[in-house]
Coordinates of C-alpha atoms in Angstrom, one line a residue:
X6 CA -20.3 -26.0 6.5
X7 CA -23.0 -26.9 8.9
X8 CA -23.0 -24.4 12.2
X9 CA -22.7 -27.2 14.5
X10 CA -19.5 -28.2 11.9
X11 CA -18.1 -24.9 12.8
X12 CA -19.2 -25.0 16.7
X13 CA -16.9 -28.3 16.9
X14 CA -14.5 -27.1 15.1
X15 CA -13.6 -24.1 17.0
X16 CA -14.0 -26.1 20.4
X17 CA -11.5 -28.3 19.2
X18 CA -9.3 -25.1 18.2
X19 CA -9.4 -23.7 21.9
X20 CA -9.1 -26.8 23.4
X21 CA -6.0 -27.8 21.3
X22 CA -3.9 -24.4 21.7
X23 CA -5.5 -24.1 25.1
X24 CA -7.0 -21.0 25.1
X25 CA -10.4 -21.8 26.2
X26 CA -9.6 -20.6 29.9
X27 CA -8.7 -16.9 28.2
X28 CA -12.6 -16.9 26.7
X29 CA -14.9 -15.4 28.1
X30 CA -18.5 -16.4 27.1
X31 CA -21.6 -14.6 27.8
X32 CA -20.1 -11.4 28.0
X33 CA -21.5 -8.4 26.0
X34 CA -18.8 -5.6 26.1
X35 CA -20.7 -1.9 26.7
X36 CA -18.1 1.0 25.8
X37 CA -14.5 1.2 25.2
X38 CA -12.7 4.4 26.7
X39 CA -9.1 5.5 25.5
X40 CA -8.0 7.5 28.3
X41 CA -4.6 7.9 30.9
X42 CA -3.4 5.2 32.8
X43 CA -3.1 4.9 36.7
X44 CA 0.5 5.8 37.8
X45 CA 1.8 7.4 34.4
X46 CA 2.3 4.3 32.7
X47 CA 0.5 6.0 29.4
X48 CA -2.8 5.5 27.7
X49 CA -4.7 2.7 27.9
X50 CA -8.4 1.1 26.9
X51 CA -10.7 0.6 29.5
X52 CA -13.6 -2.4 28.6
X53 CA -16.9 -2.4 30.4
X54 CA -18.3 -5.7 30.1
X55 CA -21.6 -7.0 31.4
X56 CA -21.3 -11.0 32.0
X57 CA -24.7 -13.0 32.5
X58 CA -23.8 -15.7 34.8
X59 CA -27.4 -17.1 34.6
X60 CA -30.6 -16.3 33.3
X61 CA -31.6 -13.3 35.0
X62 CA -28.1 -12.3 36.6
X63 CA -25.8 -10.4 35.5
X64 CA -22.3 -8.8 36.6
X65 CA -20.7 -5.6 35.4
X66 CA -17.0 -6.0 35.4
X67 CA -14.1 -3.6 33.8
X68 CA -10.9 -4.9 31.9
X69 CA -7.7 -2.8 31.4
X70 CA -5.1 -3.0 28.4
X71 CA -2.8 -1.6 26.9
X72 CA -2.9 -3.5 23.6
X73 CA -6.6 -3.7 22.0
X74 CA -7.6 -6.2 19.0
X75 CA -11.1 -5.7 18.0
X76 CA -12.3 -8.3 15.8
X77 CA -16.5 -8.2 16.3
X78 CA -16.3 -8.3 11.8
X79 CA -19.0 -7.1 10.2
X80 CA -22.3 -9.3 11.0
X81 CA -22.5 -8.5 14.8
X82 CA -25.4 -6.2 14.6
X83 CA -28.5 -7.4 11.9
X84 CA -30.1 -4.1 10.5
X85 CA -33.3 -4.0 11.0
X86 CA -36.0 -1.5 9.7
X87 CA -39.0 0.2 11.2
X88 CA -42.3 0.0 9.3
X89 CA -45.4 2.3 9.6
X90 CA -48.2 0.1 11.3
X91 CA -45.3 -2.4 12.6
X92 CA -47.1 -2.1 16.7
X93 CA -50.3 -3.5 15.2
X94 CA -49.1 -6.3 12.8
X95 CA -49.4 -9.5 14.7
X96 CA -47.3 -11.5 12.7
X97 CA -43.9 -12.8 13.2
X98 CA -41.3 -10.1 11.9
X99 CA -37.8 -11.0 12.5
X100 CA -34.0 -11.0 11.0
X101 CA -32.8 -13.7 9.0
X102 CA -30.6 -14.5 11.4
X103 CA -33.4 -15.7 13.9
X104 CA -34.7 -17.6 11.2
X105 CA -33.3 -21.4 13.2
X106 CA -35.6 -19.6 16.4
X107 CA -38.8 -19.5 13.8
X108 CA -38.8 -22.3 11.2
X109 CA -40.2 -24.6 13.5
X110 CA -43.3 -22.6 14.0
X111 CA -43.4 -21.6 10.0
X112 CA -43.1 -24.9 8.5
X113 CA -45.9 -26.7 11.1
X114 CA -48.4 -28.0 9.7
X115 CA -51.6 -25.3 8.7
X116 CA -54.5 -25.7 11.0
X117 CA -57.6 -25.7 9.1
X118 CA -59.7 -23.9 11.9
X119 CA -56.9 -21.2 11.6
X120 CA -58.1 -19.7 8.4
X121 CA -57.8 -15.9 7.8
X122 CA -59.9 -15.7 4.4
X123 CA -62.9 -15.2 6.1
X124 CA -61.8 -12.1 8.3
X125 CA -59.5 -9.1 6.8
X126 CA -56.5 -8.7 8.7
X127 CA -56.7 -11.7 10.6
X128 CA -54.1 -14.7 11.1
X129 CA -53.8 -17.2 8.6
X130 CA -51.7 -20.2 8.6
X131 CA -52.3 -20.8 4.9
X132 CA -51.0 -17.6 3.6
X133 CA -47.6 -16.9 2.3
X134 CA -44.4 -15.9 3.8
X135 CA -42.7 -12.6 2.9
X136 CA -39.1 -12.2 2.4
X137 CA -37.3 -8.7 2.1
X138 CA -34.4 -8.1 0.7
X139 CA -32.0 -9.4 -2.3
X140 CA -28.7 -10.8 -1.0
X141 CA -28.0 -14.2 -0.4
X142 CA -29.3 -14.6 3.1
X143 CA -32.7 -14.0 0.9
X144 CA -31.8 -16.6 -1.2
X145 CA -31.5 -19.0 1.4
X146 CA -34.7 -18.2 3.2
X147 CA -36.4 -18.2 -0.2
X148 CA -35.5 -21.3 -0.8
X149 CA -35.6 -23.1 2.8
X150 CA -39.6 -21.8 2.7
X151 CA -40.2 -22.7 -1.0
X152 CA -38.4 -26.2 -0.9
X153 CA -41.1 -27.1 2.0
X154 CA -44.1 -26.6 -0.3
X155 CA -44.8 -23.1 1.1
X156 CA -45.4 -19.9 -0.6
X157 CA -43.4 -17.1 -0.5
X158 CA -43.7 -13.1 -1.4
X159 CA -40.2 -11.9 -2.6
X160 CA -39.7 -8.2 -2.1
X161 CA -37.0 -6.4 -3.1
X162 CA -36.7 -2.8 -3.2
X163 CA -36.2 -1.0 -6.1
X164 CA -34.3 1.4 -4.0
X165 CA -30.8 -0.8 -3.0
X166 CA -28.6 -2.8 -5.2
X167 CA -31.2 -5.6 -6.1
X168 CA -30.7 -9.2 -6.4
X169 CA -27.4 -10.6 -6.1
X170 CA -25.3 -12.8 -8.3
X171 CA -25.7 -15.7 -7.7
X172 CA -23.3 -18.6 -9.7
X173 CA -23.0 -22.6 -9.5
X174 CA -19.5 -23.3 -8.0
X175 CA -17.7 -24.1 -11.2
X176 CA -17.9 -21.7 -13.9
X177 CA -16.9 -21.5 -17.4
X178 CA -18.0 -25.0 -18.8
X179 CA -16.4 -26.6 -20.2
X180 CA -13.2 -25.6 -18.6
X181 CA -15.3 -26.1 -15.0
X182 CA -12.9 -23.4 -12.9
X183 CA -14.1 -23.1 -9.6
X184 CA -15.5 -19.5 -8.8
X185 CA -13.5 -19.4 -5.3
X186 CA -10.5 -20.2 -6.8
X187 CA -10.0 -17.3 -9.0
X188 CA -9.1 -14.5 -6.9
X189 CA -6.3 -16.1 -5.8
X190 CA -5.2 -16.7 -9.2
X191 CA -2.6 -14.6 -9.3
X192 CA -2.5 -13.8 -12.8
X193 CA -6.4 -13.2 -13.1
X194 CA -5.7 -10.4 -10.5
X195 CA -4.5 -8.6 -13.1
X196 CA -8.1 -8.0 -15.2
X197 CA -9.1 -6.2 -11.9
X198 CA -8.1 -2.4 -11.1
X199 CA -6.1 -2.5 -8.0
X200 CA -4.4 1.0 -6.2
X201 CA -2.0 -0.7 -3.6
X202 CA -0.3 -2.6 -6.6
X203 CA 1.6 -1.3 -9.7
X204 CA 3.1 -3.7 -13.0
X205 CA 3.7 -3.0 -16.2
X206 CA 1.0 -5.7 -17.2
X207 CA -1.5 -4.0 -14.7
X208 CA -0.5 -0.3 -16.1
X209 CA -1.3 -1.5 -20.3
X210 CA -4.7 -2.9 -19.1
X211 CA -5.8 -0.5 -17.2
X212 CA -4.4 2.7 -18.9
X213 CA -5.0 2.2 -22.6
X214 CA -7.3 1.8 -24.3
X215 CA -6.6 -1.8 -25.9
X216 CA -6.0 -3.1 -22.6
X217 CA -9.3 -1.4 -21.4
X218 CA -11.1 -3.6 -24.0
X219 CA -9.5 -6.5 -23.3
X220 CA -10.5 -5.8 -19.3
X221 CA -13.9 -5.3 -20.1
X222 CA -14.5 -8.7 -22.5
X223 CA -13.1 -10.7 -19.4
X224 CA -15.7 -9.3 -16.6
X225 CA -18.3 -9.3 -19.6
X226 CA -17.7 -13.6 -20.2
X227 CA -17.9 -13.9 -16.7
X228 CA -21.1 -12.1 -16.7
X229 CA -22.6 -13.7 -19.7
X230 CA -21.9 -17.6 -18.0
X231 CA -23.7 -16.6 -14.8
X232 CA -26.3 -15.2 -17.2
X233 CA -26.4 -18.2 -19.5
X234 CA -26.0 -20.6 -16.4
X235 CA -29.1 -19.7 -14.1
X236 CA -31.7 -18.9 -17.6
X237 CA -33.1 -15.9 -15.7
X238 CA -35.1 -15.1 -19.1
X239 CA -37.0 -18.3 -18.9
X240 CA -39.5 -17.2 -16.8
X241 CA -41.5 -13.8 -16.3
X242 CA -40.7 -14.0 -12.6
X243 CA -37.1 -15.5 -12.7
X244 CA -36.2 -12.5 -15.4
X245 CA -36.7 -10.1 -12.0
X246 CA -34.1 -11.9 -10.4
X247 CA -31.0 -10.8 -13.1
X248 CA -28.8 -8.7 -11.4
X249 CA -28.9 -4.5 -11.9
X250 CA -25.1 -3.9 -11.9
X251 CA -22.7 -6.0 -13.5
X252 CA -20.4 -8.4 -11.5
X253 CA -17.5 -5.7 -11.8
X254 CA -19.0 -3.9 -9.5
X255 CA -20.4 -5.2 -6.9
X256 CA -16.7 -6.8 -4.9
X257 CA -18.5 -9.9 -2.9
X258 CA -22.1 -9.6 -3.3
X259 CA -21.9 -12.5 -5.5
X260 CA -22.5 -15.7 -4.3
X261 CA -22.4 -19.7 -5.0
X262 CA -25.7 -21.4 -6.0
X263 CA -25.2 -24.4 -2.7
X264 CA -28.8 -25.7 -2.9
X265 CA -29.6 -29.6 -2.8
X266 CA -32.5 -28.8 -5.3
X267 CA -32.9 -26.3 -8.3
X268 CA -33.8 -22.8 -6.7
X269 CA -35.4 -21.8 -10.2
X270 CA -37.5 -24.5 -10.4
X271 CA -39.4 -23.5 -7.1
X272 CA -40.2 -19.8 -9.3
X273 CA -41.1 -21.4 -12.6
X274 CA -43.7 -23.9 -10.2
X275 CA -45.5 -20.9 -8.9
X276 CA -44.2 -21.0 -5.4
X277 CA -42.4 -17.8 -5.2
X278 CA -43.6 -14.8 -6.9
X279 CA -40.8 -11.4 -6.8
X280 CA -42.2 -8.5 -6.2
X281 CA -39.7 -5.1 -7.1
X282 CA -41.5 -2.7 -4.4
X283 CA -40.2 -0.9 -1.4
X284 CA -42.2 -2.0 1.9
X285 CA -45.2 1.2 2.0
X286 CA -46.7 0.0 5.5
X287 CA -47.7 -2.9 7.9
X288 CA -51.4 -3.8 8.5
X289 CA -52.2 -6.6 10.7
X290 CA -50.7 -9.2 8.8
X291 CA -50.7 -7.4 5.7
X292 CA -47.8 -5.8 3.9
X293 CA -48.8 -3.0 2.1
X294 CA -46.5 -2.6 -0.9
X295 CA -45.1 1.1 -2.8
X296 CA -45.7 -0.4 -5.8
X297 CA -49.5 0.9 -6.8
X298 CA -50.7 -0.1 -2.8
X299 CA -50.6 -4.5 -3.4
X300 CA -51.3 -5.8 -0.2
X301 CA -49.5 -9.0 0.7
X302 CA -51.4 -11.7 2.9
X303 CA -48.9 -12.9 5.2
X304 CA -48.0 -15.1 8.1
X305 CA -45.0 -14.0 8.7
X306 CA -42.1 -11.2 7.7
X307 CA -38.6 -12.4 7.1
X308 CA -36.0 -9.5 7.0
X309 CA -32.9 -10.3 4.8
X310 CA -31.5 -7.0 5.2
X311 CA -28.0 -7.6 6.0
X312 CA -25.7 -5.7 8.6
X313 CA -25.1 -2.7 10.5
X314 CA -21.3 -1.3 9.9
X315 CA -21.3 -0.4 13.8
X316 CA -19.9 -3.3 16.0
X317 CA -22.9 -1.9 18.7
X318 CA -19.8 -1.0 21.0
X319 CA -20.1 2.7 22.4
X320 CA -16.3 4.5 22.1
X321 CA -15.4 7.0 24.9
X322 CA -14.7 9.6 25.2
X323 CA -16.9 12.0 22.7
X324 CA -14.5 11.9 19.6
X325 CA -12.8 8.7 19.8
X326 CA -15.5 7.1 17.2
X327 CA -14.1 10.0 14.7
X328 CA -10.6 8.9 15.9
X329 CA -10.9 5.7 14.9
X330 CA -12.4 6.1 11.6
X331 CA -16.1 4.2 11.9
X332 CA -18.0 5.0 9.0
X333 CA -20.9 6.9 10.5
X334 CA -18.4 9.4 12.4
X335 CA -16.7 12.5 10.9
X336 CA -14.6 11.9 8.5
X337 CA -10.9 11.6 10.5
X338 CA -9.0 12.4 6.7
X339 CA -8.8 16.2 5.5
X340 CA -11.4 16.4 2.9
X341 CA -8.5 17.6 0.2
X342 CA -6.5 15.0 1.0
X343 CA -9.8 12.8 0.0
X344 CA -10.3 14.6 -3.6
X345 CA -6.5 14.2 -4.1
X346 CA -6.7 10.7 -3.8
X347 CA -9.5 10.0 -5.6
X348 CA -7.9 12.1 -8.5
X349 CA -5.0 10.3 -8.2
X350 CA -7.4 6.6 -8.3
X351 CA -9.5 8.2 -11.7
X352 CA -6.0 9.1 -13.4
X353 CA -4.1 5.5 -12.8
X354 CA -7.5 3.9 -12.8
X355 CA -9.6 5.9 -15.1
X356 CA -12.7 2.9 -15.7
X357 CA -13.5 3.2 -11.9
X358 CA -14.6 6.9 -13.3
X359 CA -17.6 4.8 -14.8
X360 CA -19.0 3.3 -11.7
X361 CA -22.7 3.5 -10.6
X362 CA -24.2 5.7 -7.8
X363 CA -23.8 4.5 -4.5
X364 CA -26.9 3.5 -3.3
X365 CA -28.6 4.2 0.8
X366 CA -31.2 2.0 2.2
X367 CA -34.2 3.6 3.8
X368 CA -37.6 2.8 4.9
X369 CA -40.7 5.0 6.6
X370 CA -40.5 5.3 10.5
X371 CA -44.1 5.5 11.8
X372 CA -45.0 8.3 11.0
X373 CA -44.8 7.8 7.5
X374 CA -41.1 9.7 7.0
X375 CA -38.5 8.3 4.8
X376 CA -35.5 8.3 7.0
X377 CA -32.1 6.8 7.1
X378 CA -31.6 3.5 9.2
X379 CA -27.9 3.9 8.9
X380 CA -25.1 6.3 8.4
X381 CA -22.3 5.7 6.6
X382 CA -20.3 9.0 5.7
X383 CA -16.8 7.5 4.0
X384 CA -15.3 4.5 3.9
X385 CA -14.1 3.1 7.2
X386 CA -10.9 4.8 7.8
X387 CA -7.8 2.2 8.5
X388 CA -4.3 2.1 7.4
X389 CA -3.6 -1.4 5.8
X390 CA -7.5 -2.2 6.7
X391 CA -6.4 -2.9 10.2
X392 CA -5.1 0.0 11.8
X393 CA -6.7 3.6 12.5
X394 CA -4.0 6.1 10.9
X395 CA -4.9 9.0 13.3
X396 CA -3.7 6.3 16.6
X397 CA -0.6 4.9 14.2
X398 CA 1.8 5.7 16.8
X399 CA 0.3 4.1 19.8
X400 CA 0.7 1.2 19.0
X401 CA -2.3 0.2 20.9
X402 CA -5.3 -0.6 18.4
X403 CA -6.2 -2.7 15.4
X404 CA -9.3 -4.2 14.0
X405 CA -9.5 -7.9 12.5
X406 CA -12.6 -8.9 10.4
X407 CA -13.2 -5.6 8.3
X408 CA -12.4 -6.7 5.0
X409 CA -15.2 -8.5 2.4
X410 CA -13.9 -10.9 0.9
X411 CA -13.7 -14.7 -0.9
X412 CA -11.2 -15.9 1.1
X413 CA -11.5 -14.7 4.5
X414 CA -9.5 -17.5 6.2
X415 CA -6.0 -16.4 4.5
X416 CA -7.5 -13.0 5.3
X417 CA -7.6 -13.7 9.3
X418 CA -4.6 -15.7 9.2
X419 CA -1.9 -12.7 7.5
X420 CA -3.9 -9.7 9.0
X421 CA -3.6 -11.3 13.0
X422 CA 0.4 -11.6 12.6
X423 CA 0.6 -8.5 10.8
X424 CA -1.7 -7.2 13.7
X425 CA 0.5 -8.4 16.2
X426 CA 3.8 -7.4 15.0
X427 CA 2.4 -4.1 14.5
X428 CA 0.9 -3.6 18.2
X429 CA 4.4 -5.3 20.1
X430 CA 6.9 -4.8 17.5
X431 CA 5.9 -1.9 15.3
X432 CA 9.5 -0.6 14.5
X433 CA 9.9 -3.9 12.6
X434 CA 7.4 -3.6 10.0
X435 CA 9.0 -2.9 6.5
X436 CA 6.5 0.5 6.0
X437 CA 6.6 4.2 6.4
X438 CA 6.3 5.2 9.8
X439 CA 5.9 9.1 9.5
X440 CA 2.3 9.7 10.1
X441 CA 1.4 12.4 7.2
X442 CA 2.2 9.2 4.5
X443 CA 0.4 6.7 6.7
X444 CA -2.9 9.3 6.3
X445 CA -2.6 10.0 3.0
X446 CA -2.2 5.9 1.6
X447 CA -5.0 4.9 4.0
X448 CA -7.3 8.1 1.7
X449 CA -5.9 6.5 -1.3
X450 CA -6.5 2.6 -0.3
X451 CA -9.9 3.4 1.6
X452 CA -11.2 5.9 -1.2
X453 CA -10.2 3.0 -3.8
X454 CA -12.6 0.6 -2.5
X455 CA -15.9 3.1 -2.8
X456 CA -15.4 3.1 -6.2
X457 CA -14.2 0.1 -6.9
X458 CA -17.0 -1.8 -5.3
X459 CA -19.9 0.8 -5.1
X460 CA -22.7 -2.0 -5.7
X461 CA -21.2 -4.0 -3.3
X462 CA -19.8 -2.9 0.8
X463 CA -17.2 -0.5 -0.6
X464 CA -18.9 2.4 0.2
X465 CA -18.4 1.5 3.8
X466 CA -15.7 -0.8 4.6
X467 CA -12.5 -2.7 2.4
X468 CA -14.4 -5.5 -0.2
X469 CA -12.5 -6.8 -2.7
X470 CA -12.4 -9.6 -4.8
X471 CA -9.6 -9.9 -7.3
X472 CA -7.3 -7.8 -5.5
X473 CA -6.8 -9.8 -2.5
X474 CA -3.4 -11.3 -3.4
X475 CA -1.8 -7.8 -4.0
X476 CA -3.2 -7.4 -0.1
X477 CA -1.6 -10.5 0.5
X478 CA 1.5 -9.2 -1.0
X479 CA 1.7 -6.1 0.6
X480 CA 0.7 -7.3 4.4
X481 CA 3.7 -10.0 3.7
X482 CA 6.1 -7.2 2.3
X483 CA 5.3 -5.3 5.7
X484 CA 7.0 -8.3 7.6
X485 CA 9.3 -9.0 5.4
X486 CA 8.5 -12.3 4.1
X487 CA 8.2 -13.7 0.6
X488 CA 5.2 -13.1 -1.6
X489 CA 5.7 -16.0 -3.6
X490 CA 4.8 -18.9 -2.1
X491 CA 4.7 -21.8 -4.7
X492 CA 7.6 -23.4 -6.3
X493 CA 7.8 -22.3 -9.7
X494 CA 6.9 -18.7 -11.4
X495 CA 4.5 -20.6 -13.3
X496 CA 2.6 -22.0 -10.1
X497 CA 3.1 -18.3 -9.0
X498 CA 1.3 -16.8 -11.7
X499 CA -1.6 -19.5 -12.7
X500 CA -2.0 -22.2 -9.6
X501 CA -4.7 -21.2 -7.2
X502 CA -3.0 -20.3 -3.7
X503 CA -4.6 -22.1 -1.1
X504 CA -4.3 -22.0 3.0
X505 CA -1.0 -24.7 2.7
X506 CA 0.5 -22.4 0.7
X507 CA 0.4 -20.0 3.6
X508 CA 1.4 -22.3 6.7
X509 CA 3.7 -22.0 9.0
X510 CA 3.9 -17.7 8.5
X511 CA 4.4 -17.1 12.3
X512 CA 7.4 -19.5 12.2
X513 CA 8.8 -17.7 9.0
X514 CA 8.6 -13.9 11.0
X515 CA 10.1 -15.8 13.6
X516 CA 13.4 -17.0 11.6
X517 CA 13.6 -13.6 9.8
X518 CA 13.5 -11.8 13.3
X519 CA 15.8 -14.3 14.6
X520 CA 18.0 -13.1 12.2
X521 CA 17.6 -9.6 11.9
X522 CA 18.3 -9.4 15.6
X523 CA 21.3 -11.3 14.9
X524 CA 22.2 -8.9 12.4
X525 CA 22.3 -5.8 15.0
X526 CA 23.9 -7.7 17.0
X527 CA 27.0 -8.0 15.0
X528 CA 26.8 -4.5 14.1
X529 CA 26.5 -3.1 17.1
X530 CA 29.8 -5.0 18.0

């Protein structure tokens, strides 16, 4: 879906439930404090926003609530590296995401008195474009600069998690399932370790050692189709591109192949040449490579380098980042509680024992230093994914957008009601309220997804695959409605579940509060 597609879309949304007086645009929120009230009404969240009215003006402005939904996801902030000799490079060296800003000024047409060959270090229009990174974003930008008859260095450091999968959208020939569809195949979900769910099917898979076999020839067909599917042995350059860690592993990073044309095809031609190096230094439109010292001619640096896990948002006062459970703060969970969990996830899950290294993504700061460019010390720390365990009892906080997943639609549309029944009518969820459990199943759930996805965005947030209908199941158990939502047992088990299968949950909780009030009203009598 186009972004102008989307733009309409979610015009017509605010306009339709008529919302769009409660938005407000062009405002950038600064720091969120957690502090007393006025006049002893409780705690409450004080919001510092800046608001540019026009170009050049802005207005600072504060917002007071009780009740605080933050849902910035996880692609508010692009990660962006520092280089040694970056000041002195000269060429363009931006984030994929201001690749729309760039293209027209990368694709125009070479000016012929605009040659660098002659000079070292000089700009030329005729030289190649260089992409970094492995995911999909690099994908695209690889092949929207390829597909235009340019040439394009592909870097990729040896030191993340390497390319990602990448699949057509129907899989399996010739049985042609569609990839999205099978997470929320129920029954599939069962090939796929899960530690919020427990069934005597899921327990002889995953606990001996015939079922472990039978586990590990499923994710290995799926890996062999992609394999067989995109040829990556055809070509010297295209064999660089097969994956490092196998598709059990990495939660999302896998993606569908969506290009008009055949991506391989630009490789095999000659256009795009991979390069497995980390990024040594800048020169004035040079990249100076780890691999041996290559030096890349280049007109231009395109950073595919995903996301930073903050949502840029400073939380006051000192501790309340810890509080919350961000990933670069102090760990809010005893440590013991931690090991206990994960020794409890390694005995009823003992193939997540197996999983690779996690991996941390660095470059060299100017001064030559390998550094860090971001944190992340655990897991981000919430109770049903939504819902910091150490602020259960408030009643006053949840995050939206934190889980990775296939189907984040479904995702938004069961975590907002859960979110909201939680923050105005918290008594009525169907789940433990004493806080020492709450702690101890957020270690278990949040500890689960590090090692279940350690190739992937487990190590610091919820990303999951497979196991998104038991997530499903257990937000719906919460309020209290039913889990199976198709007609048949059959359908239940084997039928995709799609959005239809989901509408109309706010009028459901509705009924089944309706009632239950009903109820204590005719016992209280």
């Amino acid at each position: 879906m186009s972004g102008r597609a989307m733009h309409e879309y979610l015009k017509a949304y605010a306009a339709h439930f008529g919302i769009r007086d409660k938005i407000k645009l062009n405002c950038k929120v600064d720091s969120v404090e957690y502090c007393e009230g006025d006049h002893g009404v409780g705690k409450e969240w004080i919001i510092k926003c800046t608001t540019t009215t026009e170009p050049g003006h802005e207005k600072s402005n504060t917002i007071r609530t009780r009740k605080l939904i933050l849902a910035t996801g996880l692609t508010s902030q692009p990660r962006i590296p520092t280089f040694s000799g970056q000041q002195s490079f000269g060429a363009p060296l931006f984030h994929a995401k201001e690749f729309a800003r760039y293209q027209d000024t990368l694709f125009a047409k070479p000016s012929n008195d605009n040659r660098g060959d002659q000079h070292e270090g000089t700009r030329d229009d005729h030289a190649p474009i260089t992409v970094l990174g492995g995911s999909k974003s690099a994908w695209d930008t690889v092949y929207a600069c390829a597909s235009k008859g340019h040439r394009v260095n592909w870097v990729i450091r040896p030191s993340g998690t390497g390319p990602a999968w990448v699949s057509p959208a129907a899989i399996f020939s010739p049985f042609n399932l569609l990839l999205e569809s099978l997470p929320v195949v129920r029954a599939l979900g069962w090939f796929s370790p899960c530690a919020w769910v427990s069934h005597p099917i899921r327990n002889f898979l995953h606990r001996t050692w015939l079922g472990s076999i039978i586990v590990r020839l499923f994710w290995a067909s799926l890996e062999w189709d992609m394999v067989r599917v995109n040829r990556y042995s055809d070509h010297e350059e295209t064999a660089k591109l097969r994956p490092w860690f196998q598709p059990f592993w990495v939660g999302t990073a896998v993606s569908i192949i969506n290009f008009p044309g055949d991506f391989f095809r630009l490789i095999r031609q000659g256009l795009v040449k991979v390069h497995i190096a980390d990024v040594e230094r800048l020169e004035p439109y040079r990249v100076v490579l780890s691999n041996g010292g290559d030096t890349l001619d280049t007109r231009a640096l395109i950073l595919c380098t995903g996301w930073k896990v903050s949502p840029g948002i400073r939380f006051l006062p000192d501790g309340t980042e810890q509080e919350v459970g961000f990933p670069w703060a102090a760990d809010p969970i005893d440590q013991e509680l931690v090991r206990e969990a994960r020794k409890d996830i390694y005995t009823r899950l003992p193939m997540l024992h197996t999983g690779p290294e996690r991996r941390t993504y660095h470059t060299k700061n100017e001064e030559g230093q390998t550094h860090t460019n971001e944190t992340v010390l655990h897991p981000f720390r919430l109770a049903r994914f939504i819902v910091p365990p150490g602020l259960w009892d408030d009643h006053s906080i949840a995050f939206l957008g934190t889980v990775t997943t296939f189907n984040t639609p479904l995702v938004a549309e069961v975590q907002a009601l859960w979110a909201l029944v939680y923050l105005d009518h918290g008594s009525e969820l169907h789940h433990h309220q004493d806080k020492e459990s709450i702690v101890s199943e957020t270690a278990l759930h949040t500890e689960f997804c590090a090692l279940r996805s350690p190739a992937g965005h487990g190590v610091r947030t919820a990303d999951f695959v497979f196991e998104v209908m038991p997530y499903f199941d257990l937000l719906l158990g919460d309020l209290g409605l039913r889990t199976a939502r198709k007609g048949s047992w059959w359908e239940n088990l084997f039928v995709p579940h799609l959005p239809r299968d989901y509408a109309g949950l706010v009028e459901e909780w509705k009924v089944r509060r309706s009632i239950s009030q009903e109820g204590q009203k005719i016992k209280t009598t």
